[in-house]
Coordinates of C-alpha atoms and ligand atoms in Angstrom, one line a residue:
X1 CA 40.8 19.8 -30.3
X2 CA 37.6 20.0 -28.2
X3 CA 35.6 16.7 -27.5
X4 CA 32.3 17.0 -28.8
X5 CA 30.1 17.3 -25.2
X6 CA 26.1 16.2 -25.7
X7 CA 23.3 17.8 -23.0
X8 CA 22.7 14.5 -21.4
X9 CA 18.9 13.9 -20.4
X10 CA 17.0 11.8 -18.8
X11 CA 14.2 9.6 -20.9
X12 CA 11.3 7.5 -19.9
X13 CA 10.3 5.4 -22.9
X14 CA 6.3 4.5 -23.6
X15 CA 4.7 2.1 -26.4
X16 CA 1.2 3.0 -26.8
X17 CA -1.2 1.5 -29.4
X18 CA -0.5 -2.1 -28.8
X19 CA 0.2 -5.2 -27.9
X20 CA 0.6 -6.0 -31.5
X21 CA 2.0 -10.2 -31.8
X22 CA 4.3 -8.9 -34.7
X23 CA 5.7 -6.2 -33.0
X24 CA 5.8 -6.4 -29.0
X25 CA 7.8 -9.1 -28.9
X26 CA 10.9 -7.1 -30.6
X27 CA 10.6 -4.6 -28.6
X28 CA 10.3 -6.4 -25.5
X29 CA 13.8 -7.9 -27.0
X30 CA 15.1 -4.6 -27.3
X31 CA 14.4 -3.2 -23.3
X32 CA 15.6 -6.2 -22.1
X33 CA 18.9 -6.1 -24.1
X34 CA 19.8 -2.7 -23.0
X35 CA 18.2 -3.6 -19.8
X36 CA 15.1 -0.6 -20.0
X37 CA 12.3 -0.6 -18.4
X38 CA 9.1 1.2 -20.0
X39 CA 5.4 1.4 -19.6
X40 CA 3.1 -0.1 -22.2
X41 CA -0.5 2.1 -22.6
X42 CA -2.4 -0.7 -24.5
X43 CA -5.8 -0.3 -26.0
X44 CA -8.3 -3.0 -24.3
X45 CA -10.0 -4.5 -27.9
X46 CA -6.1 -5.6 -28.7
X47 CA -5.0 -6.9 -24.4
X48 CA -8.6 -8.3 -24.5
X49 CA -7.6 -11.0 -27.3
X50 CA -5.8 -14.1 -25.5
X51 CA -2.5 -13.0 -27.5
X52 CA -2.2 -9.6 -26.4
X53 CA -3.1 -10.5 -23.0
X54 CA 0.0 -13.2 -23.0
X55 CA 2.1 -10.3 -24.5
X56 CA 1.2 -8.0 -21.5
X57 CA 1.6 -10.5 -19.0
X58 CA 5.3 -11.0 -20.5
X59 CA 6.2 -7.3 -20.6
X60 CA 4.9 -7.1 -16.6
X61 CA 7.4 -10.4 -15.5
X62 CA 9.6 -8.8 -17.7
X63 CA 9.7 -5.5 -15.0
X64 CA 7.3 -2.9 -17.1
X65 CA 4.2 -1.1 -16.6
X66 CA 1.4 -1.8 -18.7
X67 CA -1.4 1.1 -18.6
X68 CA -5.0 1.7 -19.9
X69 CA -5.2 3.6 -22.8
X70 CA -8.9 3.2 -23.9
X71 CA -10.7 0.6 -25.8
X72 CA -11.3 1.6 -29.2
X73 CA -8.5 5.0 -29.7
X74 CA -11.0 6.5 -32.5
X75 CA -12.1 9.7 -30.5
X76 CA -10.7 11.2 -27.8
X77 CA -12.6 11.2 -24.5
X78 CA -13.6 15.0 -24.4
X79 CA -15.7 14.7 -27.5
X80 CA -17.9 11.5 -26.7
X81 CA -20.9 11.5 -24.2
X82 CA -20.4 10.6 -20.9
X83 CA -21.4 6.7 -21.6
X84 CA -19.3 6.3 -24.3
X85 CA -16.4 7.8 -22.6
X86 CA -16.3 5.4 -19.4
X87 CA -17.3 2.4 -21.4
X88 CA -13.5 3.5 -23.1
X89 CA -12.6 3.7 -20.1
X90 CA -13.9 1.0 -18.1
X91 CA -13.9 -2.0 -20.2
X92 CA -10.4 -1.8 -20.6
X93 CA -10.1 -1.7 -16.9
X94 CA -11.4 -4.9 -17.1
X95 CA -9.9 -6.4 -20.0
X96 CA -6.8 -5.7 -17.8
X97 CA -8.5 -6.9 -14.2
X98 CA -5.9 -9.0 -13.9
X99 CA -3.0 -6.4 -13.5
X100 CA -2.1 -6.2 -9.8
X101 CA 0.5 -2.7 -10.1
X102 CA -0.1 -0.1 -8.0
X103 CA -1.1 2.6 -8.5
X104 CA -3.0 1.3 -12.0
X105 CA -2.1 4.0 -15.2
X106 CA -3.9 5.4 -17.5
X107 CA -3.4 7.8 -20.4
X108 CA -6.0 9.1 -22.7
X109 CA -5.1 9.5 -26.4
X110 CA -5.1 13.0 -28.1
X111 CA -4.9 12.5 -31.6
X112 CA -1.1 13.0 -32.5
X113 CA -0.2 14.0 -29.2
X114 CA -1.9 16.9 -29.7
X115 CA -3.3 18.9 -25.7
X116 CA -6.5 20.4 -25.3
X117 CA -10.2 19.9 -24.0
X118 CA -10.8 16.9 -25.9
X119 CA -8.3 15.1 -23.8
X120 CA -10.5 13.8 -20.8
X121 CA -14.3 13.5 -19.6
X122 CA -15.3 14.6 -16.6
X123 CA -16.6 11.3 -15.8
X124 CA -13.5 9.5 -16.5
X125 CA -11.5 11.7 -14.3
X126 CA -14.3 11.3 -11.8
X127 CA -13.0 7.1 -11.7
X128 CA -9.4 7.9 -11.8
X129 CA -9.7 10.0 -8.6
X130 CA -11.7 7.8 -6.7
X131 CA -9.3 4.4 -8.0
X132 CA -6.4 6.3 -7.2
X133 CA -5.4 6.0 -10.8
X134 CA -2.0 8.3 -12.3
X135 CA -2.4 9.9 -15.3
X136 CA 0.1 10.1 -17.6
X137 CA 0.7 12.5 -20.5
X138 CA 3.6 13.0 -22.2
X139 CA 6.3 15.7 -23.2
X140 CA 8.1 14.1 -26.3
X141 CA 5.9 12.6 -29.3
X142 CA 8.7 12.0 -32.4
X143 CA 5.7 10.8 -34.8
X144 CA 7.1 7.2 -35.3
X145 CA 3.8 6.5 -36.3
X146 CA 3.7 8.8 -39.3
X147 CA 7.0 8.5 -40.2
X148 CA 8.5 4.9 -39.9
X149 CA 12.5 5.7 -40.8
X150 CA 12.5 9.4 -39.8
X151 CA 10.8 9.3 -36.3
X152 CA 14.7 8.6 -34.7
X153 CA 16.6 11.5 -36.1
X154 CA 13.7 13.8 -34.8
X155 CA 13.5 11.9 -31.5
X156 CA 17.6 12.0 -30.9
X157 CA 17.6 16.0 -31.3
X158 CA 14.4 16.7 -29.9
X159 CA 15.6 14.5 -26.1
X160 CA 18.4 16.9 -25.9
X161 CA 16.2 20.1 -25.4
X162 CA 14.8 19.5 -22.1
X163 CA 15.5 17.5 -18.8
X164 CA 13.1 14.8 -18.5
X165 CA 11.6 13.7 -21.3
X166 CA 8.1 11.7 -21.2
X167 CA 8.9 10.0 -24.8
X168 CA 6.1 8.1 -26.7
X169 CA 6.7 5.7 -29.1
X170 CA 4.2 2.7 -30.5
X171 CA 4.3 -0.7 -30.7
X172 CA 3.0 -0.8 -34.0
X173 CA 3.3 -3.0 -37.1
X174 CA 4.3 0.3 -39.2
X175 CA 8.2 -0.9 -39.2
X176 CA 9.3 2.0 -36.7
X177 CA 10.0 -0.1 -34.1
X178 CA 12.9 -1.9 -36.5
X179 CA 14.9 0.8 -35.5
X180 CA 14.4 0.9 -31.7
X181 CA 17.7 -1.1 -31.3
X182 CA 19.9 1.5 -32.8
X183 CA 17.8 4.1 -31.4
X184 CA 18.5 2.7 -27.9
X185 CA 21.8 2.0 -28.4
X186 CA 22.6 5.8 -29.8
X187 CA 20.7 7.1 -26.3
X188 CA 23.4 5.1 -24.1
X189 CA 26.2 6.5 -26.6
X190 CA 25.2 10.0 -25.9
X191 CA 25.0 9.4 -22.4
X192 CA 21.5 10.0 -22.1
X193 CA 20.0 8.3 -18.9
X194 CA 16.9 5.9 -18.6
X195 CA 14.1 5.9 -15.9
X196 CA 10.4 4.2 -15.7
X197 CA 9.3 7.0 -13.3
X198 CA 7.5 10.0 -14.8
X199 CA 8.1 13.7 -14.8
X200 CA 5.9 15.6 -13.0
X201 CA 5.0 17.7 -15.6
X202 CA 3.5 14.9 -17.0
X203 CA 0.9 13.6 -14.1
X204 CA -1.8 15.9 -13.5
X205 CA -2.9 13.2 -12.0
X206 CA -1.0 10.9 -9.2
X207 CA -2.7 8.7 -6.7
X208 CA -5.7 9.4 -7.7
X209 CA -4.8 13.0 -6.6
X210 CA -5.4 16.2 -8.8
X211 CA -2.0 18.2 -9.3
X212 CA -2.9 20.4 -11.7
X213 CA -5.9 22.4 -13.0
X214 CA -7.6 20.1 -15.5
X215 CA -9.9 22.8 -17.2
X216 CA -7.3 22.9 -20.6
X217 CA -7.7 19.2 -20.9
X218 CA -12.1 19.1 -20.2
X219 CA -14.3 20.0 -22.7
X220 CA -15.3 23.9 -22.0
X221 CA -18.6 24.4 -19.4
X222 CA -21.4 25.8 -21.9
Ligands
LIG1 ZN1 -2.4 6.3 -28.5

């Protein structure tokens, strides 16, 4: 008989999307049960509101990383003007002014985790360089927020085909997150391992320094 040997990989988990009252909590439960710490990219009209704010403040004592992920989520940065895309950017900086983590996160949102030069503005990159901001993509989108009960069978094969994976999930009042528990707890079985760093293929930006050419993820010079 041969024992049944899994690729074991490491994972860093994300929640974008929120803080949601009906949903962060539980999964807040969750990472502190299996003892996980993650990074929360929240959108500034939801951490703005005293409750989300409270919520964020919990999942910082509790040991995670809360990030900017723009104000309103409707269009990505790349296809707004210049205004529009820092006020995105900017007053959810301040909606989370009272965040003291170094060095302060952001990721931008690309429609279904989709690459390409709507991703950032050239203005917006211009303030994460010169706040010494990291920018964090992602390698490993399962589409929990498309597809409530099937996101985890997708997500549990799909970790086992690379190294590090950059996952993104969403705190979202969709019922996905109802099966974070037994997702979680199926990870540790296999004997995947969890981290709150990020791969490096996943910050083009760190420090507020430029790692990699952003010209695939900027709207194309006319
Ligand atoms: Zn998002």
């Amino acid at each position: 008989m041969y024992e049944v040997s899994h690729a074991v990989a490491r994972i860093t988990l994300s929640f974008d999307n929120g803080p949601e009252p009906s949903v962060t909590p539980h999964v807040l439960e969750c990472l502190a049960k299996h003892e996980i710490a993650a990074t929360f990219f929240v959108l500034g009209r939801k951490v703005s509101l005293p409750e989300g704010r409270a919520l964020s403040e919990a999942a910082v004592a509790a040991g995670h990383r809360v990030g900017n992920h723009t104000w309103n989520h409707r269009t990505p940065l790349g296809l707004l003007d210049s205004a529009s895309a820092m006020a995105e950017f900017e007053d959810t900086a301040n909606a989370l002014s009272w965040l003291s983590q170094t060095p302060p996160l952001f990721r931008p949102f690309g429609g279904a985790g989709s690459f390409g030069h709507h991703l950032l503005h050239p203005s917006v990159v211009e303030q994460l360089v010169a706040r010494q901001y990291t920018c964090v993509l992602w390698n490993c989108v399962p589409g929990d927020f498309r597809d409530p009960d099937g996101w985890m069978e997708r997500a549990l094969h799909d970790v086992k085909t690379r190294e590090w994976n950059m996952l993104v999930l969403h705190d979202l009042p969709n019922g996905a997150m109802r099966h974070l528990d037994r997702f979680l707890h199926t990870l540790r079985d296999d004997g995947h391992e969890f981290a709150q760093e990020y791969p490096d293929e996943c910050i083009p930006i760190k420090d507020g320094r430029i790692l990699m050419p952003l010209e695939p993820l900027l709207p194309a010079a006319d």
